[in-house]
Coordinates of C-alpha atoms and ligand atoms in Angstrom, one line a residue:
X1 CA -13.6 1.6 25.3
X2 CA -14.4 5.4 27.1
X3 CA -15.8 5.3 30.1
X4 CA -16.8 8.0 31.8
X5 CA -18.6 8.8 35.1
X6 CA -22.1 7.7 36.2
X7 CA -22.3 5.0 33.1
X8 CA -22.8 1.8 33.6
X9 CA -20.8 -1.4 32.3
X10 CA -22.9 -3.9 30.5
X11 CA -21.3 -7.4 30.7
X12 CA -22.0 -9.3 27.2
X13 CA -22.3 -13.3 26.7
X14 CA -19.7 -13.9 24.1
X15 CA -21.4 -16.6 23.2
X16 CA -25.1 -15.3 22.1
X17 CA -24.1 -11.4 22.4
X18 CA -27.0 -11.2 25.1
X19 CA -26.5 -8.7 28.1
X20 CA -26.1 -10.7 31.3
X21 CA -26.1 -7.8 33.6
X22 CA -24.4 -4.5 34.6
X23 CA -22.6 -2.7 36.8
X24 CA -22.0 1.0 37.7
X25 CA -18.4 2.1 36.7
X26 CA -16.5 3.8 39.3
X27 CA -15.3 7.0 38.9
X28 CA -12.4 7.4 38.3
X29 CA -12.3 10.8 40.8
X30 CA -13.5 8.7 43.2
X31 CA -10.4 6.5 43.5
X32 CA -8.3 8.4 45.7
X33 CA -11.2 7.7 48.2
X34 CA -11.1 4.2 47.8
X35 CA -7.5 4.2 48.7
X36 CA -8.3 6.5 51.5
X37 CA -10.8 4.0 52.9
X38 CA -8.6 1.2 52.5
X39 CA -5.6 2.7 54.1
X40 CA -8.0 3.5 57.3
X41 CA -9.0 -0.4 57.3
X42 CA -5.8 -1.8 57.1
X43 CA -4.0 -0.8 60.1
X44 CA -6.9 -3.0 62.1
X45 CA -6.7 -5.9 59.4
X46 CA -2.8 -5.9 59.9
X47 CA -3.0 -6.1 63.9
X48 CA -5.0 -9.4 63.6
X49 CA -3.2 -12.5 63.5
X50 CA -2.7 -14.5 60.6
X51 CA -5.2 -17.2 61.7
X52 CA -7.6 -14.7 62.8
X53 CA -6.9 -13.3 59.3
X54 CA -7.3 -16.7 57.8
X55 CA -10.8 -17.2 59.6
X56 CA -12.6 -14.1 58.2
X57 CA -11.1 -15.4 54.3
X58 CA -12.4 -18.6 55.0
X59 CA -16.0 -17.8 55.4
X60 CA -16.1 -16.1 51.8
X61 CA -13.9 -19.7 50.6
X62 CA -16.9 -21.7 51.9
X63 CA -19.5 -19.7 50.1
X64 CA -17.6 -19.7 46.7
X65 CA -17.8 -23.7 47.0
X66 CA -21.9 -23.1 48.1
X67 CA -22.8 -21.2 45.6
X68 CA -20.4 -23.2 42.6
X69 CA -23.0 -24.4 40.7
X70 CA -25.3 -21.0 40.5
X71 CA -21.8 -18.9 40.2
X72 CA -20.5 -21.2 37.8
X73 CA -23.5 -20.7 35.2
X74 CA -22.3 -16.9 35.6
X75 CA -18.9 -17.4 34.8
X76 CA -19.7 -19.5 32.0
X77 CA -22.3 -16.8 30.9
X78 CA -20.5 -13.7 30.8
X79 CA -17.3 -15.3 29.6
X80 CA -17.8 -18.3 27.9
X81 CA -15.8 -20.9 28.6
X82 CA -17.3 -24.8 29.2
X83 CA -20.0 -24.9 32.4
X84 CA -17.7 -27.8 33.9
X85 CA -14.6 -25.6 33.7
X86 CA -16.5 -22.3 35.0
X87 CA -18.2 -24.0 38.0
X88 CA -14.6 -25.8 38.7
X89 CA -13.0 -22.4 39.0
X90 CA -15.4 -21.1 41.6
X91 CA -15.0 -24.4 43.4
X92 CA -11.7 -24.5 43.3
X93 CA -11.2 -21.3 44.5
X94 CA -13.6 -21.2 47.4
X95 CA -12.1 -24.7 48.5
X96 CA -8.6 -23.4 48.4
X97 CA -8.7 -20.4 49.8
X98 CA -8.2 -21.4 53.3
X99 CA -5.1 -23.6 52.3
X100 CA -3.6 -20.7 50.1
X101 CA -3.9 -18.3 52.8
X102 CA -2.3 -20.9 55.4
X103 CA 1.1 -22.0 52.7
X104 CA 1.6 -17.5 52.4
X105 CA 1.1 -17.4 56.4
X106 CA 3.8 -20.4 56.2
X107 CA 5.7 -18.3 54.1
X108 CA 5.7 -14.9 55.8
X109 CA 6.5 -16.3 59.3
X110 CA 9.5 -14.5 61.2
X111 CA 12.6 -15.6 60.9
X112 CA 15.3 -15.5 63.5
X113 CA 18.8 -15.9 62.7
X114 CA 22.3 -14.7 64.4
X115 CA 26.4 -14.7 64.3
X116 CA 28.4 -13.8 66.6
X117 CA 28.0 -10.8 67.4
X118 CA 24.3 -9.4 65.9
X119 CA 20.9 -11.5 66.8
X120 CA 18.1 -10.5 64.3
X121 CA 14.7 -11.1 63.4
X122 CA 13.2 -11.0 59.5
X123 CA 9.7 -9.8 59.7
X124 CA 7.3 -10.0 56.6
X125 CA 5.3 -6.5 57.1
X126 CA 2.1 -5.8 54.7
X127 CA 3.1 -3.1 52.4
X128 CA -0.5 -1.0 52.7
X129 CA -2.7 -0.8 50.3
X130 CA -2.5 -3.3 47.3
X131 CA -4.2 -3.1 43.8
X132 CA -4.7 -5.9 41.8
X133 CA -5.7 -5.4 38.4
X134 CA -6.8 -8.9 36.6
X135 CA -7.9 -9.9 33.2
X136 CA -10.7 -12.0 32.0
X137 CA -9.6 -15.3 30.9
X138 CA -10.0 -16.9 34.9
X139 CA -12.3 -14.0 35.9
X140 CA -11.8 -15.9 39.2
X141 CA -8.8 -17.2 39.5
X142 CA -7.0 -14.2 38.5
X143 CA -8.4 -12.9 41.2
X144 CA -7.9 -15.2 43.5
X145 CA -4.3 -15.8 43.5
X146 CA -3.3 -11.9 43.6
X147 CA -6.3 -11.0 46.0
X148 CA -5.7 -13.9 48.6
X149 CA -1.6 -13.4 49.5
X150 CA -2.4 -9.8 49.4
X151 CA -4.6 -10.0 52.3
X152 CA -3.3 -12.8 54.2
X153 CA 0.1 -10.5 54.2
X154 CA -2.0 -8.1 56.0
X155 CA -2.5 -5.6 53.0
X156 CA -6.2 -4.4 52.3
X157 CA -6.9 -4.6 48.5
X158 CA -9.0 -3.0 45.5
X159 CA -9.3 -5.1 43.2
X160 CA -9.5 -3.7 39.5
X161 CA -11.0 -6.8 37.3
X162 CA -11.1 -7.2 33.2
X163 CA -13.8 -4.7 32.1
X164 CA -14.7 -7.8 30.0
X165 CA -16.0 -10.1 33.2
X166 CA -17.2 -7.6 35.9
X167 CA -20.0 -10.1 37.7
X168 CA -18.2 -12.6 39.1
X169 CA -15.3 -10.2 40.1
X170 CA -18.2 -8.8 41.6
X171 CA -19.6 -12.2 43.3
X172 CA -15.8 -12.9 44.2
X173 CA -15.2 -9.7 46.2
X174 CA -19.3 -9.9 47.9
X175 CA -17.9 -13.8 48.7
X176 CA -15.3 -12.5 50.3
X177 CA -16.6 -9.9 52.3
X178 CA -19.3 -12.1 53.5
X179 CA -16.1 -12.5 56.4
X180 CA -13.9 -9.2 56.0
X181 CA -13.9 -6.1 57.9
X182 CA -15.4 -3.3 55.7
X183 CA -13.2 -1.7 53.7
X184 CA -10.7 -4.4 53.5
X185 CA -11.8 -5.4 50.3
X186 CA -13.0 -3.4 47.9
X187 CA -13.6 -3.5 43.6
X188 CA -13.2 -0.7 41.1
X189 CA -15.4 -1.1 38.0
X190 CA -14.4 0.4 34.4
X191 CA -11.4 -0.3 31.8
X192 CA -8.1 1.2 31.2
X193 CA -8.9 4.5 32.6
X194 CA -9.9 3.1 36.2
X195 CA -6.6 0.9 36.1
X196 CA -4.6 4.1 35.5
X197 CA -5.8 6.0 38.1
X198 CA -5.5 3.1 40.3
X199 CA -2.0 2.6 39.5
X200 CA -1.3 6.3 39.9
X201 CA -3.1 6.8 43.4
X202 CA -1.7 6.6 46.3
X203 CA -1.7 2.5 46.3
X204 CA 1.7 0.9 47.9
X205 CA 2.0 -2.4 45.8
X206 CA 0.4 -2.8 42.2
X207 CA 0.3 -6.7 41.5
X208 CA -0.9 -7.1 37.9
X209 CA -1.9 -9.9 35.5
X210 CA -2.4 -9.3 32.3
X211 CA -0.8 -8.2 28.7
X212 CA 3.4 -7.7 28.1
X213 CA 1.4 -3.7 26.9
X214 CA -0.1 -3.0 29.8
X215 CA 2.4 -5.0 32.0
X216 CA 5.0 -2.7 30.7
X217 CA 2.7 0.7 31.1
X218 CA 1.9 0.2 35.0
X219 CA 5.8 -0.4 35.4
X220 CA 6.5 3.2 34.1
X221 CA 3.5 4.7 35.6
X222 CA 4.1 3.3 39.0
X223 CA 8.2 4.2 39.0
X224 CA 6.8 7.6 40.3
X225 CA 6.6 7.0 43.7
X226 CA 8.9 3.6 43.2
X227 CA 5.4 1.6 44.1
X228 CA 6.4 -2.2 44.2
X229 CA 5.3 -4.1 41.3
X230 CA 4.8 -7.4 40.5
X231 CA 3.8 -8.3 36.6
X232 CA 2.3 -11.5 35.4
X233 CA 2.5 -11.0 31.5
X234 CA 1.3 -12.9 28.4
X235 CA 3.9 -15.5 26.9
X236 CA 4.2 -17.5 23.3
X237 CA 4.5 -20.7 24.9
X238 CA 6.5 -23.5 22.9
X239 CA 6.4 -27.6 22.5
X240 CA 9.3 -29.4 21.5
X241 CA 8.1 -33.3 20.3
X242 CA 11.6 -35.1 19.9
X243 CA 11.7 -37.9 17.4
X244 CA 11.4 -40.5 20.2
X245 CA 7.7 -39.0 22.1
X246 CA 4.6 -40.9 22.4
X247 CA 3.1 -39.4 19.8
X248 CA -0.5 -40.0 20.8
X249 CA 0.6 -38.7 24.2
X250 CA 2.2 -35.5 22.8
X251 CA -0.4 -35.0 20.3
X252 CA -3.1 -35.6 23.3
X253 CA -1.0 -32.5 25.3
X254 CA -0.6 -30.3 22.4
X255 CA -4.3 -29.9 21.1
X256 CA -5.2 -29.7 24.7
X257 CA -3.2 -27.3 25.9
X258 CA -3.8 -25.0 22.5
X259 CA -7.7 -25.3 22.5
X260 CA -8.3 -25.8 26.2
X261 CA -10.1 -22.0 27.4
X262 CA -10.2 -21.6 23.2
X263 CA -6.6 -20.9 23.8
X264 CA -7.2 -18.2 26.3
X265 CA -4.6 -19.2 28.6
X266 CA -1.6 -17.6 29.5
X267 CA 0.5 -20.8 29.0
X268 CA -1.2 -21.9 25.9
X269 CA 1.2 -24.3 23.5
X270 CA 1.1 -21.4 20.9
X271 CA 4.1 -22.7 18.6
X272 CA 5.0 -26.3 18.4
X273 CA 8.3 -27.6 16.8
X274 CA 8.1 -31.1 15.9
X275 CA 11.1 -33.6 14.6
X276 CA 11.0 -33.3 10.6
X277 CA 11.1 -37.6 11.2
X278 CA 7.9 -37.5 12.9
X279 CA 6.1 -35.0 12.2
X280 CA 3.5 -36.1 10.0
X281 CA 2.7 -38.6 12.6
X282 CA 2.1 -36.0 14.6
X283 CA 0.6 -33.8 12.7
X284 CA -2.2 -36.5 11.9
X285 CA -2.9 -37.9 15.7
X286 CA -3.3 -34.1 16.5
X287 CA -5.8 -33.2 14.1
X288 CA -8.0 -36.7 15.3
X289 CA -8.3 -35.1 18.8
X290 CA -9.0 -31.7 17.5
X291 CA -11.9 -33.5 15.9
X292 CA -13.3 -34.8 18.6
X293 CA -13.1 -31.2 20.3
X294 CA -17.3 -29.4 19.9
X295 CA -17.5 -25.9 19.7
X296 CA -20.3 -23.8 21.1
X297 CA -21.9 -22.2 24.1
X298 CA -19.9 -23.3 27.0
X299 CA -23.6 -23.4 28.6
X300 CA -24.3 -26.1 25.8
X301 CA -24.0 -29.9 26.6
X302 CA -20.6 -31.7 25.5
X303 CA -19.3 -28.0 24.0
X304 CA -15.3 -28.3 25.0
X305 CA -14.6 -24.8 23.0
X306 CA -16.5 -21.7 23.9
X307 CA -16.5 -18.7 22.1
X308 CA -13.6 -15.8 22.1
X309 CA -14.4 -13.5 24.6
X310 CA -15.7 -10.3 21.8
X311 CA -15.3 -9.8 18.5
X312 CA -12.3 -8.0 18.7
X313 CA -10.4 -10.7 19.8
X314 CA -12.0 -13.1 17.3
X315 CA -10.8 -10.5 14.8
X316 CA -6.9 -11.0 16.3
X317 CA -6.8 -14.4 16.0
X318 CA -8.1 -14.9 12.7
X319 CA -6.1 -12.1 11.3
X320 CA -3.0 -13.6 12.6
X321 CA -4.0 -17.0 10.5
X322 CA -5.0 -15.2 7.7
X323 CA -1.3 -13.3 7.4
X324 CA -0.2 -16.6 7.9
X325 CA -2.0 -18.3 5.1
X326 CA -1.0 -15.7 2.7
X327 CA 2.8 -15.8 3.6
X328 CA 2.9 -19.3 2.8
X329 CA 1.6 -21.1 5.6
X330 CA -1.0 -24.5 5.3
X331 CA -4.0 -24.8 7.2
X332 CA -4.1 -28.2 7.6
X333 CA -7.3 -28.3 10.2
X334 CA -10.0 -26.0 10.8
X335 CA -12.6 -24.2 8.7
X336 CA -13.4 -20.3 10.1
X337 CA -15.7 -18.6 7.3
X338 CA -16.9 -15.5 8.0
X339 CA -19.5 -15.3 10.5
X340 CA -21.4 -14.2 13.4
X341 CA -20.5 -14.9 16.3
X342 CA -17.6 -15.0 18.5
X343 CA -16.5 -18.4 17.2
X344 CA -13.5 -19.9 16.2
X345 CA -12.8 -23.7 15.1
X346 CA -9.9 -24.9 16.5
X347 CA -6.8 -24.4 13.7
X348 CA -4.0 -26.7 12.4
X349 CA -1.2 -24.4 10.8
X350 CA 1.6 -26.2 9.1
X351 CA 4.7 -24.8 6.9
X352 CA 4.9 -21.7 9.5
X353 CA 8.3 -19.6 10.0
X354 CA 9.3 -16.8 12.3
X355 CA 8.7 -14.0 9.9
X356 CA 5.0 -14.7 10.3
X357 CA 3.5 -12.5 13.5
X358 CA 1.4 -15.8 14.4
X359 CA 5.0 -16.9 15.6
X360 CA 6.0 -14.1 17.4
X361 CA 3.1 -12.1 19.1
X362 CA 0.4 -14.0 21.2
X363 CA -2.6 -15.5 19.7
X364 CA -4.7 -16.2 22.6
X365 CA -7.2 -18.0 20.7
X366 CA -7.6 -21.7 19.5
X367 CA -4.6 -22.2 16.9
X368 CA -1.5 -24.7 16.9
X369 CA 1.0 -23.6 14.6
X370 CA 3.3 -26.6 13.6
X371 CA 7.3 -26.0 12.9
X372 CA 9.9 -28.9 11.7
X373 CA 13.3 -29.1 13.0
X374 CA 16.3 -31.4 12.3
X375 CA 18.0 -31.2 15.2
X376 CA 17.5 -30.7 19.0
X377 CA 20.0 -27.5 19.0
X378 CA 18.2 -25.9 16.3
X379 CA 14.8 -27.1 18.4
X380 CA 16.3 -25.2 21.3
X381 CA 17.4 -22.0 19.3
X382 CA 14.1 -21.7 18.0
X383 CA 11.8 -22.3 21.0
X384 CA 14.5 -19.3 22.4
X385 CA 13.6 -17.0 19.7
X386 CA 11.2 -14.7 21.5
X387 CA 11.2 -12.1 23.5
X388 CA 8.8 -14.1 26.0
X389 CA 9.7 -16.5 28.8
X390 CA 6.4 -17.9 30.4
X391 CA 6.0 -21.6 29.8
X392 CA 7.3 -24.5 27.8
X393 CA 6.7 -28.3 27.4
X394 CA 9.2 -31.2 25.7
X395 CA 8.0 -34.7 24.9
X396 CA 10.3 -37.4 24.8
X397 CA 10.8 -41.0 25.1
X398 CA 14.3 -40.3 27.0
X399 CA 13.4 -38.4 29.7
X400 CA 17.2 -37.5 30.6
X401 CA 17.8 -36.1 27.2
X402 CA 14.2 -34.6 27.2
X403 CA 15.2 -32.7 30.3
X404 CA 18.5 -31.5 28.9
X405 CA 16.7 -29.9 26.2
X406 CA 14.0 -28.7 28.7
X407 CA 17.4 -27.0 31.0
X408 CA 18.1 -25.0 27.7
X409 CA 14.8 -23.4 27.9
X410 CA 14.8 -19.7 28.1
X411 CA 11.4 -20.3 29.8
X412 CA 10.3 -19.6 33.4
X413 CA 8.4 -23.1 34.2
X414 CA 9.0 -25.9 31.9
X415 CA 7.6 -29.1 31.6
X416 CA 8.8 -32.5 30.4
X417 CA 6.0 -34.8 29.1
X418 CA 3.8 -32.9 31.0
X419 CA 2.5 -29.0 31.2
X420 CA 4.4 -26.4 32.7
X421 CA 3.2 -26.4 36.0
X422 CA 5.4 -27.7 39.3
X423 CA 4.2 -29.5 41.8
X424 CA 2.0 -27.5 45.0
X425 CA 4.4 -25.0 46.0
X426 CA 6.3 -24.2 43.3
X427 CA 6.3 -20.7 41.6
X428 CA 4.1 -19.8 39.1
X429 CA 7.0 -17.4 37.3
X430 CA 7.6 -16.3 34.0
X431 CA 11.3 -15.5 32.3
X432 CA 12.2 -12.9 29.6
X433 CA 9.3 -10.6 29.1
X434 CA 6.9 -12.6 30.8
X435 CA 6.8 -11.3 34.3
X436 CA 8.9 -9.3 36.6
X437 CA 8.8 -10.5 40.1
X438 CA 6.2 -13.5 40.3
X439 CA 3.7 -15.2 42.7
X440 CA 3.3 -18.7 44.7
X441 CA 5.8 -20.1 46.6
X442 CA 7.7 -19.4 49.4
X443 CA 9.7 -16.3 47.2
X444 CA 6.1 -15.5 45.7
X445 CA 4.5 -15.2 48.8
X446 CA 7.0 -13.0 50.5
X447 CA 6.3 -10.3 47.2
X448 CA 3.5 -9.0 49.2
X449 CA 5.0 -8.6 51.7
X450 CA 7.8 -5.6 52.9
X451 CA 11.4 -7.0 54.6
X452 CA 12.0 -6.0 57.5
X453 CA 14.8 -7.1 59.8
X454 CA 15.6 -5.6 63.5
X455 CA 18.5 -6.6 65.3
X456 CA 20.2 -6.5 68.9
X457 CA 23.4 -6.6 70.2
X458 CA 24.9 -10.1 71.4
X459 CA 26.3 -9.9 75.0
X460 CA 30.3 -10.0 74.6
X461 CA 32.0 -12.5 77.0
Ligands
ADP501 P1 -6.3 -8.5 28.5 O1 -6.6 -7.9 27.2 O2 -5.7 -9.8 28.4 O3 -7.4 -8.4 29.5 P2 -4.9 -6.2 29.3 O4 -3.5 -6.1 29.7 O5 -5.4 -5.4 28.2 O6 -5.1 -7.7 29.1 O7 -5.8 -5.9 30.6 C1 -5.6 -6.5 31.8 C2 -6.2 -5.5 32.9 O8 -5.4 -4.3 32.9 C3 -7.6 -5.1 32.7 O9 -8.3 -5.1 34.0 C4 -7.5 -3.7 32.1 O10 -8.7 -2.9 32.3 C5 -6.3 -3.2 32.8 N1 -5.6 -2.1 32.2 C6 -5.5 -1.8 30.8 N2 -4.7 -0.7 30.6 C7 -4.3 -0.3 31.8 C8 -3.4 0.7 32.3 N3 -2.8 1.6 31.4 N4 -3.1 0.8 33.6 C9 -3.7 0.0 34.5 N5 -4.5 -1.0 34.1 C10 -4.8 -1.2 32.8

């Protein structure tokens, strides 16, 4: 979409197409302001100490978790996804914000190290000014897990959220600022042309999640002035089911982790490969839970599935299962007819093969497409075949030869019999085309962060 200056940005409940509020877009001339006001609050945020830091964050952390339920029903409202999951987001955001901004203090600590003859110290400076620009699938945790290392590294932030979910970006940043110094925080309302001139003022560190297109634009657009970048990008995640998986346990996991967020999720099982032995089985105990799975309006009582997030994204998905269709492919569950509504039934394909686009470009939307193998090599060569490098999963009732087949991975996180992610502290990092640079962690952390090391002479004897 165009936007231009003085309109407004209507937010749209993807499941009933009803307005759920607005918000004025920024212009995009009045960015280098922005940035000029956020320079001028830095230098005082960066003098505080990281618990004094860590104090101001945590007021806005406590009034995420007070207002959960009221936020919650926003979430849910202008993006659609199931009221329990919406109001655990804000919840779990607000109540971790305080322990996230401790583990990047933790992280960013000085260190003091020597030989001979040099003793130096490694200090973890803020880099400036940081722009975050976020997309709308976790309208708040997005957010939240560029926004909060930002600052607790000492860097004031604009944060630039999905055009799609502007509100609770908005309710986010007010949270937060319940405790900051002005100016510290601040949001930029509008869509691609407000991220561009973001990108291309005078921020210091662009830290962006979003798609492997945009991912790869603000990389050019910010080598310029050689900002520092750090890219969290889409990803076609795989599932390998060896012969010997708990079936009901793999099937369980893989129409899960396909429908959850109606496949909105950056580590959604996109394509699964399956033992040729077993996978009927499979096949068959997946499309039982995908049964059991109600679609609807998120705000509606037992829905699991909300809607897409618009129209056009509907449109994606069922074009990709269409092609599919036609190119030979079986859909073995789900019924889309045409209709109104941003809707779609979660989707069985069978009989797929890597000429279809549904097994190469991302989906994001509720569909499991279901490939045989005969061998764990060839399960390995073809969970490899992309050019993305996000997440992965491998069931398997030997876990040692599950996780030799998971160490073959061309993925960033992997997980065997489980999802991708590690356990608390562990990176959240993608491979390939995925990402470039990544967050969490003690090596996440210290990507908001500038090196700096100053050193003295040793006394000679
Ligand atoms: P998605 O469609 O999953 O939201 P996008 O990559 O299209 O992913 O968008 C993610 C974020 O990037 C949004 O906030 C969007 O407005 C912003 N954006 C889109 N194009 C650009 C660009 N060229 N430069 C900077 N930001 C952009």
């Amino acid at each position: 979409m165009t936007v231009t200056t003085f309109q407004t940005l209507a937010s749209i409940n993807p499941a009933t197409g009803e307005t759920v509020g607005e918000v004025p877009v920024t212009p995009a001339e009045d960015i280098p302001k922005i940035v000029a006001k956020a320079k001028a609050a830095q230098k005082e945020w960066a003098r505080l100490s990281f618990d004094e830091r860590i104090a101001m964050m945590a007021v806005g952390g406590k009034v995420l978790v007070d207002k959960a339920e009221e936020l919650g029903r926003l979430l849910t409202a202008e993006m659609g996804k199931p009221l329990a999951e919406g109001t655990g987001e804000v919840k779990g955001c607000g109540m971790s914000v305080e322990p996230d901004a401790r583990e990047v203090a933790e992280a960013l600590a000085p260190e003091k190290r020597e030989d001979k003859y040099t003793k130096t110290t490694q200090y973890f400076d803020p880099f400036g000014v940081c722009a975050a620009i976020t997309p709308w699938n976790f309208p708040i945790a997005m957010p939240h897990s560029l926004v909060i290392p930002a600052l607790t590294a000492g860097n004031a932030v604009i944060l630039k959220p999905s055009e799609e979910t502007p509100l609770i970006a908005q309710a986010f940043v007010d949270a937060l600022n319940e405790g900051l110094p002005e100016g510290v925080l601040q949001i930029v309302h509008g869509a691609d042309e407000q991220g561009k001139a973001l990108v291309n003022s005078d921020v210091d560190l662009i830290a962006f999640t979003g798609s492997r297109e945009t991912g790869k634009k603000i990389l050019s657009a910010a080598s310029d002035g050689l900002k520092r970048v750090v890219l969290e990008l889409g990803g076609k995640d795989p599932m390998i089911v060896l012969d010997d998986a708990d079936m009901e346990k793999a099937a369980r996991f893989a129409a899960m982790n396909s429908f959850r967020n109606a496949g909105q999720v950056c580590v959604s099982t996109e394509r699964i490969y399956v033992d040729q032995s077993v996978a009927e089985k499979f096949q068959n105990a997946m499309i039982e839970v995908a049964k059991t799975l109600k679609v609807g309006n998120g705000a509606d009582e037992g829905v699991r599935v909300g809607p897409m997030i618009s129209r056009r994204q509907k449109d994606h998905v069922l074009r990709q299962v269409d092609a599919a269709r036609k190119a030979g492919a079986q859909v073995v569950y789900g019924e889309n007819p045409d209709g109104e509504g941003n809707f779609v039934q979660p989707t069985i394909l069978s009989g797929v093969n890597h000429d279809m686009e549904i097994m190469r470009e991302e989906t994001f939307g509720p569909v499991a497409c279901i490939q045989t193998f005969s061998s764990d090599d060839e399960a390995v060569e073809l969970a490899n075949d992309t050019p993305f490098g996000l997440g992965a999963a491998v069931f398997g009732g030997d876990e040692e030869r599950a996780s030799q087949v998971a160490r073959r991975l061309e993925a960033g996180m992997i997980g065997v019999n489980k999802g991708c992610g590690g356990a608390s502290g562990s990176p959240w990092v993608g491979a390939k085309q995925s990402g470039y640079g990544y967050h969490s962690s003690t090596e996440g952390h210290r990507q908001f962060a500038q090196v700096r090391v100053v050193s003295l002479p040793k006394p000679r004897d």
